[in-house]
Short mmCIF file of N, CA, C and O in Angstrom, two decimals:
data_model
loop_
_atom_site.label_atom_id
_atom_site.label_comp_id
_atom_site.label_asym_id
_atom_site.label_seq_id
_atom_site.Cartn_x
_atom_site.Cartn_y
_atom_site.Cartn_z
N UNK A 248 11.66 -24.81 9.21
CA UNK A 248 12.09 -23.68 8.39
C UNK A 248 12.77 -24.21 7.13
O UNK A 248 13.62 -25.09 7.28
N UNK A 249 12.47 -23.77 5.87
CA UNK A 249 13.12 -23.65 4.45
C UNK A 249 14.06 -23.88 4.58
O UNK A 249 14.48 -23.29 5.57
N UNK A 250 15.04 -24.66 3.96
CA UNK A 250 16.72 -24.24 3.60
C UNK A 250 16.53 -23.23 2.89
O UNK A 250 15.43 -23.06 2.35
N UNK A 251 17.59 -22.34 2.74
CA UNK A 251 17.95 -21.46 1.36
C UNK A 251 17.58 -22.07 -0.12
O UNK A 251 17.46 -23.29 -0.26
N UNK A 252 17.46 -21.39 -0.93
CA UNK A 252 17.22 -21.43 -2.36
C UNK A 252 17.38 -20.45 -3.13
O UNK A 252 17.16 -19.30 -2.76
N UNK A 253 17.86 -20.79 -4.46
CA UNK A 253 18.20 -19.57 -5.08
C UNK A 253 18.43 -20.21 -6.43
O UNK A 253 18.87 -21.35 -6.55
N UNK A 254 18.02 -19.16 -7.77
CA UNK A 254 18.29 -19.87 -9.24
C UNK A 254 18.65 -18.79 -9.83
O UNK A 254 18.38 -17.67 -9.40
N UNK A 255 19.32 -19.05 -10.95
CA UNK A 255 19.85 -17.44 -11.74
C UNK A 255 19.57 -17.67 -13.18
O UNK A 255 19.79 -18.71 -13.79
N UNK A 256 18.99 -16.45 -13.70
CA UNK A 256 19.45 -16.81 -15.29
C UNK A 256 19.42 -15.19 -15.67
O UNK A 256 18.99 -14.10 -15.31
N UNK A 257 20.22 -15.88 -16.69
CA UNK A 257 20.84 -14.78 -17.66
C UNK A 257 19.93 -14.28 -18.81
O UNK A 257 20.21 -14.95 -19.80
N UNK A 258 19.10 -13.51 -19.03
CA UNK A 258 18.24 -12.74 -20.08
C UNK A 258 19.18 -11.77 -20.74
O UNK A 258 19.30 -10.59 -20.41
N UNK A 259 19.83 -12.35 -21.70
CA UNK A 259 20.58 -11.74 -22.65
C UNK A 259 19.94 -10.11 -23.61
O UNK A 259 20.46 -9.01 -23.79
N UNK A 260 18.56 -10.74 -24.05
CA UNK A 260 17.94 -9.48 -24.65
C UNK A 260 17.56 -8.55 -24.11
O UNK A 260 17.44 -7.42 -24.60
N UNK A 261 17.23 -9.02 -22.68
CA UNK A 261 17.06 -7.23 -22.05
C UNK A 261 17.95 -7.08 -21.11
O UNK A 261 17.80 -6.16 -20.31
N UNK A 262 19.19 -8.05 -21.01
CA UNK A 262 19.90 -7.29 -20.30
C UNK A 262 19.54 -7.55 -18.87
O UNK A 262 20.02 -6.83 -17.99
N UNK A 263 18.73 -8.53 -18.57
CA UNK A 263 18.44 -8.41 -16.72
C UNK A 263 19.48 -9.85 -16.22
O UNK A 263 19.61 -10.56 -17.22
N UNK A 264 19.97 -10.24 -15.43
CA UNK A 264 20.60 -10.80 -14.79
C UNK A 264 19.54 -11.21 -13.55
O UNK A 264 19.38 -10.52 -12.55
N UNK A 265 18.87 -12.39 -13.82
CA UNK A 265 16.96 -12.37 -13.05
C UNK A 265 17.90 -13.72 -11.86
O UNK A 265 18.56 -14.73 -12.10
N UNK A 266 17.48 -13.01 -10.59
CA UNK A 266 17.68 -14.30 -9.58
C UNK A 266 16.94 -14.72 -8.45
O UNK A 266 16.52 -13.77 -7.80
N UNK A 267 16.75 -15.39 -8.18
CA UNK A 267 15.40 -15.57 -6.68
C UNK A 267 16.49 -16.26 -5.68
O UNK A 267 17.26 -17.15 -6.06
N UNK A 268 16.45 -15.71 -4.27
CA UNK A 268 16.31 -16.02 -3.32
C UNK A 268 15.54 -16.27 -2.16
O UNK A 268 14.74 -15.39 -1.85
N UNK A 269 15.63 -17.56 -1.27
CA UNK A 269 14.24 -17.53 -0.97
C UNK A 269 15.11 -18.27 0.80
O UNK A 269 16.25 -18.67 1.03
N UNK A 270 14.02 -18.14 1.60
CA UNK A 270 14.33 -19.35 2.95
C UNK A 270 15.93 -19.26 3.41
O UNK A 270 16.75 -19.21 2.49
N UNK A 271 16.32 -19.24 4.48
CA UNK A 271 17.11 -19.74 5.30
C UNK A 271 18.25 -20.14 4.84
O UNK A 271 18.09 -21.33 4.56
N UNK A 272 19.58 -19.75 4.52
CA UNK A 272 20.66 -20.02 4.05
C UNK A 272 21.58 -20.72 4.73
O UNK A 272 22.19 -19.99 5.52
N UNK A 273 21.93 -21.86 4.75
CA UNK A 273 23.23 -22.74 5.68
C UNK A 273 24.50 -21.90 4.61
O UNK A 273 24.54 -21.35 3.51
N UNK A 274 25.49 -22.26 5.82
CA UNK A 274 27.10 -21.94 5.30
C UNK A 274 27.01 -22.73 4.04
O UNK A 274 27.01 -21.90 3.13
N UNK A 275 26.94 -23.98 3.53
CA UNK A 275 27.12 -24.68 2.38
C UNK A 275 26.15 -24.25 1.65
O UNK A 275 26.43 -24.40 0.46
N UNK A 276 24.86 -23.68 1.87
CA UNK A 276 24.31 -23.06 0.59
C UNK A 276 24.41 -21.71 -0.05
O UNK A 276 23.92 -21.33 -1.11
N UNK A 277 25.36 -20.86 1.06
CA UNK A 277 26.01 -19.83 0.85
C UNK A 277 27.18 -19.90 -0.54
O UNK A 277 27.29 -19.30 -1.61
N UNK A 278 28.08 -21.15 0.30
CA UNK A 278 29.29 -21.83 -0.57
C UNK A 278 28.71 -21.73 -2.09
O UNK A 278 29.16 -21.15 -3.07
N UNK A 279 27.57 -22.49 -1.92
CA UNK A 279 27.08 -23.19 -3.68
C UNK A 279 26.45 -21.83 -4.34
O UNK A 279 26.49 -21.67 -5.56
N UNK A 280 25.95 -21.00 -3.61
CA UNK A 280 25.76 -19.66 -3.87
C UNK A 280 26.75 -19.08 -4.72
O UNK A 280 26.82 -19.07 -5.95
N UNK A 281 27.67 -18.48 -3.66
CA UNK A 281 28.63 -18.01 -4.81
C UNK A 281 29.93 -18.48 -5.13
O UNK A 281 31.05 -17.96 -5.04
N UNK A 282 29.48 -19.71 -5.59
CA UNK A 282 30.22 -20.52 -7.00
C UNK A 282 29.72 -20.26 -7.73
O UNK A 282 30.15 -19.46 -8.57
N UNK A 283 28.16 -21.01 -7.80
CA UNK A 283 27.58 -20.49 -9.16
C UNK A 283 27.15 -18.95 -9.29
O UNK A 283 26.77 -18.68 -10.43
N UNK A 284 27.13 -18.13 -8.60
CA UNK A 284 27.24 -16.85 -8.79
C UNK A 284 28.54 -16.26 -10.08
O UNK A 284 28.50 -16.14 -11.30
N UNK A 285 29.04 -16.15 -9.60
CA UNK A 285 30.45 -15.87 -10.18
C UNK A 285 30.73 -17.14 -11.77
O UNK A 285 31.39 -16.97 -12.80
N UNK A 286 30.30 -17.75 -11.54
CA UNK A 286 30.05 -19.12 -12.84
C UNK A 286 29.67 -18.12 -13.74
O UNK A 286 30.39 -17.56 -14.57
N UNK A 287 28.48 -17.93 -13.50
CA UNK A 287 27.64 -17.04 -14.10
C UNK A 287 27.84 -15.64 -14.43
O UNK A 287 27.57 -15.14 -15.53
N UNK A 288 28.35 -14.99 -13.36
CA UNK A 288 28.58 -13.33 -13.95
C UNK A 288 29.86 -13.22 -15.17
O UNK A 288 29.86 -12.48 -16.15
N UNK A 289 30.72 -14.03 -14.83
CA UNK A 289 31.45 -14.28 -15.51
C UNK A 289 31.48 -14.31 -16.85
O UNK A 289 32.34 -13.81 -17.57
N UNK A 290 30.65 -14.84 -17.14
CA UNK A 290 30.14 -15.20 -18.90
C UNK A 290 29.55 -13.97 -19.26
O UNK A 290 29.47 -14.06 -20.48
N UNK A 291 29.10 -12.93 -18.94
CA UNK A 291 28.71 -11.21 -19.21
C UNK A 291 29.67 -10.23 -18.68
O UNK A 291 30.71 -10.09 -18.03
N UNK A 292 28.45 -9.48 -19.49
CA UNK A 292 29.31 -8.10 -19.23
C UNK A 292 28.27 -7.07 -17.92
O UNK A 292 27.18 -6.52 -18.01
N UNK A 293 29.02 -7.15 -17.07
CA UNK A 293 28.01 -7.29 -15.78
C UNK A 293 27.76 -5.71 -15.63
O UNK A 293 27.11 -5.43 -14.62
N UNK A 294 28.15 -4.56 -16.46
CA UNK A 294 28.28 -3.06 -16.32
C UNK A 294 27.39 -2.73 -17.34
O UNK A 294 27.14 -1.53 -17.51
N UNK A 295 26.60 -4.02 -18.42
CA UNK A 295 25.42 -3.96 -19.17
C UNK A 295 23.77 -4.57 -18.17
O UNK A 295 22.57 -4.33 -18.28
N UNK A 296 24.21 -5.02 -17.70
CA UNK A 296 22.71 -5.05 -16.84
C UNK A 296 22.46 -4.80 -15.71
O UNK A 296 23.25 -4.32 -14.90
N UNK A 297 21.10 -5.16 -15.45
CA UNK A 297 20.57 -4.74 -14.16
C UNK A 297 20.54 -6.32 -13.54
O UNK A 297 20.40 -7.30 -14.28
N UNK A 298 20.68 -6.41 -12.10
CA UNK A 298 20.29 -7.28 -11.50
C UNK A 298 19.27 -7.41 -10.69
O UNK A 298 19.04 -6.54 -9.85
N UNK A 299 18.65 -8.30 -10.79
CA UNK A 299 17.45 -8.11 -10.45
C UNK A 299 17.19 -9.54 -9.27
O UNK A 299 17.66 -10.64 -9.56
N UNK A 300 16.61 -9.38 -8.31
CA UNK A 300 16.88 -10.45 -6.72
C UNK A 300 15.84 -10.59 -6.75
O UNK A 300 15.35 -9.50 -6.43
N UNK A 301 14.84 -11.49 -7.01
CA UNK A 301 13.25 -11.80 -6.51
C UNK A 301 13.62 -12.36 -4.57
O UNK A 301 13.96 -13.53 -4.39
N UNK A 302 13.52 -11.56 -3.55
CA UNK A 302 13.13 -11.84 -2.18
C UNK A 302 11.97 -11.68 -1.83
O UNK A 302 11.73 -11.37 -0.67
N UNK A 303 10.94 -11.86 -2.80
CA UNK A 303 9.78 -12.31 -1.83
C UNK A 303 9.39 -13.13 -1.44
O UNK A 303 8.16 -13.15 -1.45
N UNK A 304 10.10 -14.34 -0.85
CA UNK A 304 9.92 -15.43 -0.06
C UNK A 304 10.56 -15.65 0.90
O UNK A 304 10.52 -16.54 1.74
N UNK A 305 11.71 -14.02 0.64
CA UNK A 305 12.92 -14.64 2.16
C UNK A 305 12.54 -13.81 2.98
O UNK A 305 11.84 -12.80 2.87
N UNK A 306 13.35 -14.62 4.39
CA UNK A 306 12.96 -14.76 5.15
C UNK A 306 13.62 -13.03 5.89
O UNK A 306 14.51 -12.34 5.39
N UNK A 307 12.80 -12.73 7.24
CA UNK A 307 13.75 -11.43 7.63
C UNK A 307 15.31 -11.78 8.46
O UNK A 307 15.23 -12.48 9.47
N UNK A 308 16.03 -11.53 8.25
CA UNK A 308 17.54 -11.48 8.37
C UNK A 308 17.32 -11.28 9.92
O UNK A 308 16.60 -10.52 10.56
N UNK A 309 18.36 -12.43 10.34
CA UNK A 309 18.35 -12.85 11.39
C UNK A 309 19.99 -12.37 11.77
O UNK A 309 20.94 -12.72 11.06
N UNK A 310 20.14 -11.45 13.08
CA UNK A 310 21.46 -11.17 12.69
C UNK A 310 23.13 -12.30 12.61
O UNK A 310 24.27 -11.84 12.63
N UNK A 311 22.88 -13.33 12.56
CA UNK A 311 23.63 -14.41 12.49
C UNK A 311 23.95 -14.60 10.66
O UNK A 311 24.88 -15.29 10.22
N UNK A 312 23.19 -14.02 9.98
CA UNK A 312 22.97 -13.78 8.50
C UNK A 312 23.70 -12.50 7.92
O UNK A 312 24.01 -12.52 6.73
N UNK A 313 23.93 -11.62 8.53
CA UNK A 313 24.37 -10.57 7.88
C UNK A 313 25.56 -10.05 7.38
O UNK A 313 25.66 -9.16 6.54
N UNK A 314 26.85 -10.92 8.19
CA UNK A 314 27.90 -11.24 7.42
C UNK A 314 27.63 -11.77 5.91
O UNK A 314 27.65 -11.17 4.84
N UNK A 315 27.39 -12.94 6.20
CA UNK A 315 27.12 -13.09 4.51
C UNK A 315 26.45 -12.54 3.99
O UNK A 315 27.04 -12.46 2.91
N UNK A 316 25.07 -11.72 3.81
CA UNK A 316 24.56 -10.62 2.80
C UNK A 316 25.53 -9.84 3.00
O UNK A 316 25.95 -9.45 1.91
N UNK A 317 26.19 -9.34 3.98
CA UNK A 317 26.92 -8.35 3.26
C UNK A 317 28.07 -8.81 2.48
O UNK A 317 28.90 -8.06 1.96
N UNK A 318 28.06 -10.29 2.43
CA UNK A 318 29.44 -10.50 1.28
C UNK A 318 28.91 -10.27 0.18
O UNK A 318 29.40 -9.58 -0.72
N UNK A 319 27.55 -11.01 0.19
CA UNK A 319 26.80 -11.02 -1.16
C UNK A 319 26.71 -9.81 -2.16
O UNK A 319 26.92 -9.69 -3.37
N UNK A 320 26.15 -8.64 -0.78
CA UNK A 320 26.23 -7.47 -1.06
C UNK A 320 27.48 -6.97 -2.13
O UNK A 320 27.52 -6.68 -3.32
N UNK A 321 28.47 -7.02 -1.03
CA UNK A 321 29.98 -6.70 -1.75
C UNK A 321 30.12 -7.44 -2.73
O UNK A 321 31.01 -6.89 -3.38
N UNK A 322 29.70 -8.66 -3.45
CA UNK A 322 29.83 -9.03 -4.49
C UNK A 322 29.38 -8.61 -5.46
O UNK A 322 29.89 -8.68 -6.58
N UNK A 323 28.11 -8.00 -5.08
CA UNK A 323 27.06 -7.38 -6.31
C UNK A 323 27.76 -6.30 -6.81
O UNK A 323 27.95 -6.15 -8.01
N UNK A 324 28.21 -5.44 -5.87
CA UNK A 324 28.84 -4.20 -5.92
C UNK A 324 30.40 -4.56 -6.80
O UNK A 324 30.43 -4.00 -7.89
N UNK A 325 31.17 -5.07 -6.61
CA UNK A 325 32.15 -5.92 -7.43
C UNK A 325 31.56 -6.35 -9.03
O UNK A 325 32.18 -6.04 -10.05
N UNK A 326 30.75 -6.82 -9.04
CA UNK A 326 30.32 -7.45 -10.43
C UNK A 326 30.31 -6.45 -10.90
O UNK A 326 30.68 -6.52 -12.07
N UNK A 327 30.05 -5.48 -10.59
CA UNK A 327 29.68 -4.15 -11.70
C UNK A 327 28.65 -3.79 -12.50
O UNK A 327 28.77 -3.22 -13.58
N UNK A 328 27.36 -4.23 -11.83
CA UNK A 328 26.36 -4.19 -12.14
C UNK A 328 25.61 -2.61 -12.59
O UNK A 328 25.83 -1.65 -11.85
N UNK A 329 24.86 -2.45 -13.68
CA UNK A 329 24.20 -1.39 -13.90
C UNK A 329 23.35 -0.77 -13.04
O UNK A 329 23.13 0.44 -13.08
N UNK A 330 22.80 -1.62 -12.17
CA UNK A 330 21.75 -1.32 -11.17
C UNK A 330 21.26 -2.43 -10.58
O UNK A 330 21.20 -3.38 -11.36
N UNK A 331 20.79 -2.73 -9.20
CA UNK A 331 20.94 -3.47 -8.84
C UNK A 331 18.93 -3.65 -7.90
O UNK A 331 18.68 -2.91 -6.96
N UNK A 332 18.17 -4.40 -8.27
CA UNK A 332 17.35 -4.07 -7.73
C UNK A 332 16.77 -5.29 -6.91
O UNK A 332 16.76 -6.42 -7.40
N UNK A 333 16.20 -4.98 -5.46
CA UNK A 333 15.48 -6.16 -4.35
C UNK A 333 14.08 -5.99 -4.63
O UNK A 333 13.48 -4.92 -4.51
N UNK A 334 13.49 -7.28 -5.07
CA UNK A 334 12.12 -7.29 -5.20
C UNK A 334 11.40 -8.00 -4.33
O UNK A 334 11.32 -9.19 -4.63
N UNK A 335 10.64 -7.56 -3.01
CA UNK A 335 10.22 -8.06 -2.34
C UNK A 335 8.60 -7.55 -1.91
O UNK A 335 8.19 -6.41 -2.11
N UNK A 336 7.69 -8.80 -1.21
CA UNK A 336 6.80 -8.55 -1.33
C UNK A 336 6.22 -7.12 0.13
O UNK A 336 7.25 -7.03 0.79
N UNK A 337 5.34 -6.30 0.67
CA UNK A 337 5.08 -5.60 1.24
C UNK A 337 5.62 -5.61 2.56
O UNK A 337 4.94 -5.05 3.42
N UNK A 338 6.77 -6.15 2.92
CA UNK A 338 7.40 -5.98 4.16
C UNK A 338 7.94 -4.83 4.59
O UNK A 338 9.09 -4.60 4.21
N UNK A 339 7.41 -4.03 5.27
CA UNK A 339 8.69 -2.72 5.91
C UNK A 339 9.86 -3.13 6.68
O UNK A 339 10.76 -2.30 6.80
N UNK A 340 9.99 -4.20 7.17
CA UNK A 340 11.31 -4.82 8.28
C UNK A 340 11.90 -5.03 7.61
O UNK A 340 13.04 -4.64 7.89
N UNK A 341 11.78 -5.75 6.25
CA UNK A 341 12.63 -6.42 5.15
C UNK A 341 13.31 -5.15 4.23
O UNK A 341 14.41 -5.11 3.68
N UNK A 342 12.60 -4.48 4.25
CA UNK A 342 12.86 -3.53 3.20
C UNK A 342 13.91 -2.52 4.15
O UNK A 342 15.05 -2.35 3.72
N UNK A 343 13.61 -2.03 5.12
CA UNK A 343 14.49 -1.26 6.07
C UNK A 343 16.24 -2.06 6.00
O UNK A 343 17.26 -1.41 5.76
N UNK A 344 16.23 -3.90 6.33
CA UNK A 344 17.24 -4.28 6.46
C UNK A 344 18.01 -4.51 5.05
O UNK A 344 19.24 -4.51 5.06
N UNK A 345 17.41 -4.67 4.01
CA UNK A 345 18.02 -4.88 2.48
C UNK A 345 18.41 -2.77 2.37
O UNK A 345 19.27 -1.99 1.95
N UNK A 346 17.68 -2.76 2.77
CA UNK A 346 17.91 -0.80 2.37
C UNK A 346 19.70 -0.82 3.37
O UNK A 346 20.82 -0.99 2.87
N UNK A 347 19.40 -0.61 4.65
CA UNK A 347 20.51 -0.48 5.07
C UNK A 347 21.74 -1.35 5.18
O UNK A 347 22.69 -0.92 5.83
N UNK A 348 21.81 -2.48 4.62
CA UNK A 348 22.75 -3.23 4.41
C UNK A 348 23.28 -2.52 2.96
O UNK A 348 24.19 -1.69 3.02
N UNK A 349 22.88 -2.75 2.15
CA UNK A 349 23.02 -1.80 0.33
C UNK A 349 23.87 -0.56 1.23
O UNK A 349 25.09 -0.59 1.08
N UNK A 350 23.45 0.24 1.92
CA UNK A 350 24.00 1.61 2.45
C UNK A 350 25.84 1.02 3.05
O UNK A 350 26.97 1.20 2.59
N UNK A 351 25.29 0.31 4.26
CA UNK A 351 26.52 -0.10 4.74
C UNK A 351 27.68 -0.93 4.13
O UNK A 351 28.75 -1.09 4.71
N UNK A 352 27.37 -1.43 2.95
CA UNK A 352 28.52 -2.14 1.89
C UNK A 352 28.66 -0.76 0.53
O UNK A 352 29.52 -0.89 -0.34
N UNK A 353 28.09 -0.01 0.53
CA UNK A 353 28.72 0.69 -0.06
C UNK A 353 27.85 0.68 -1.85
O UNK A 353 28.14 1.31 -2.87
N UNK A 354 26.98 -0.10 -1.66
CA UNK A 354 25.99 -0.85 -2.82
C UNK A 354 25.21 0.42 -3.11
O UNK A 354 24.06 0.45 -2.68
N UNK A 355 25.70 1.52 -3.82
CA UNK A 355 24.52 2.98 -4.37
C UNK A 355 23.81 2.86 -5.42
O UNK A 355 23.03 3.73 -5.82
N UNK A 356 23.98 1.93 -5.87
CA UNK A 356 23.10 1.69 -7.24
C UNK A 356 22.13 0.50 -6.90
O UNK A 356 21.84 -0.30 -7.79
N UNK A 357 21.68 0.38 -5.74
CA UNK A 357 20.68 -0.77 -5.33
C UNK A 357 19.42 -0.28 -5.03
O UNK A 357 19.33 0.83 -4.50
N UNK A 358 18.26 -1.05 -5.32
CA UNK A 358 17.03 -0.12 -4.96
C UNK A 358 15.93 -1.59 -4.58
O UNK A 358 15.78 -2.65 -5.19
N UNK A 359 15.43 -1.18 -3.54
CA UNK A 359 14.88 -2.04 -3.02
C UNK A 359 13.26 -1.88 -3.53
O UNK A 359 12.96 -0.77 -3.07
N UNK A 360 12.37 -2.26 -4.05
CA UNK A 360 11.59 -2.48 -4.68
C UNK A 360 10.54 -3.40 -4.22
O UNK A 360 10.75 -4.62 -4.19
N UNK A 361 8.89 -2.63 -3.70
CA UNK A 361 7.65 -3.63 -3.60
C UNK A 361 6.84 -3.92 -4.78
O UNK A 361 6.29 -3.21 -5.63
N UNK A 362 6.95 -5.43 -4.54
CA UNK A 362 6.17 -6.13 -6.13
C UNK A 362 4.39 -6.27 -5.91
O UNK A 362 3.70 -6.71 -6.83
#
């Protein structure tokens, strides 16, 4: 199985905040997660864009995982994001668990999205 992966960048002209997550997350790639998370939101104005999560490579959430999405979650929701959207490829399992996690952190401006 994958380790975790994940890259971020900042698209200043339209405003998207573009990030991919992908594979299997260890506690230390969580850690390096959101450091550079927060590195990054930091330098914007996070109530001007949308964020945007490319998950079509991750994996379905294993419940040993869901503490941390839901930190992640709660972070997104914290940044102050304009809207917050999961782009993943035709999974209904995936989409059910990103849907109701967004619900259960409190994340209303999240929309889970097939690419």
């Amino acid at each position: 199985m994958a380790s975790g992966s994940y890259q971020m960048k900042v698209n200043s002209s339209t405003k998207i905040f573009d990030m991919f997550v992908g594979g299997t997350f260890t506690p230390t790639d969580v850690q390096n997660f959101v450091r550079d998370y927060n590195n990054e939101v930091n330098r914007i104005n996070a109530g001007e864009y949308v964020l945007e999560i490319d998950c079509t490579s991750m994996d379905l959430l294993k419940p040993e995982m869901i503490p941390s999405l839901e930190s992640s979650y709660r972070m997104y929701k914290e940044s102050g994001f304009k809207k917050v959207v999961f782009n993943i490829n035709g999974n209904a399992i995936l989409k059910l668990q990103l849907s109701r996690l967004a619900r259960n952190t409190g994340l209303t401006n999240a929309e889970v999205r097939e690419v």
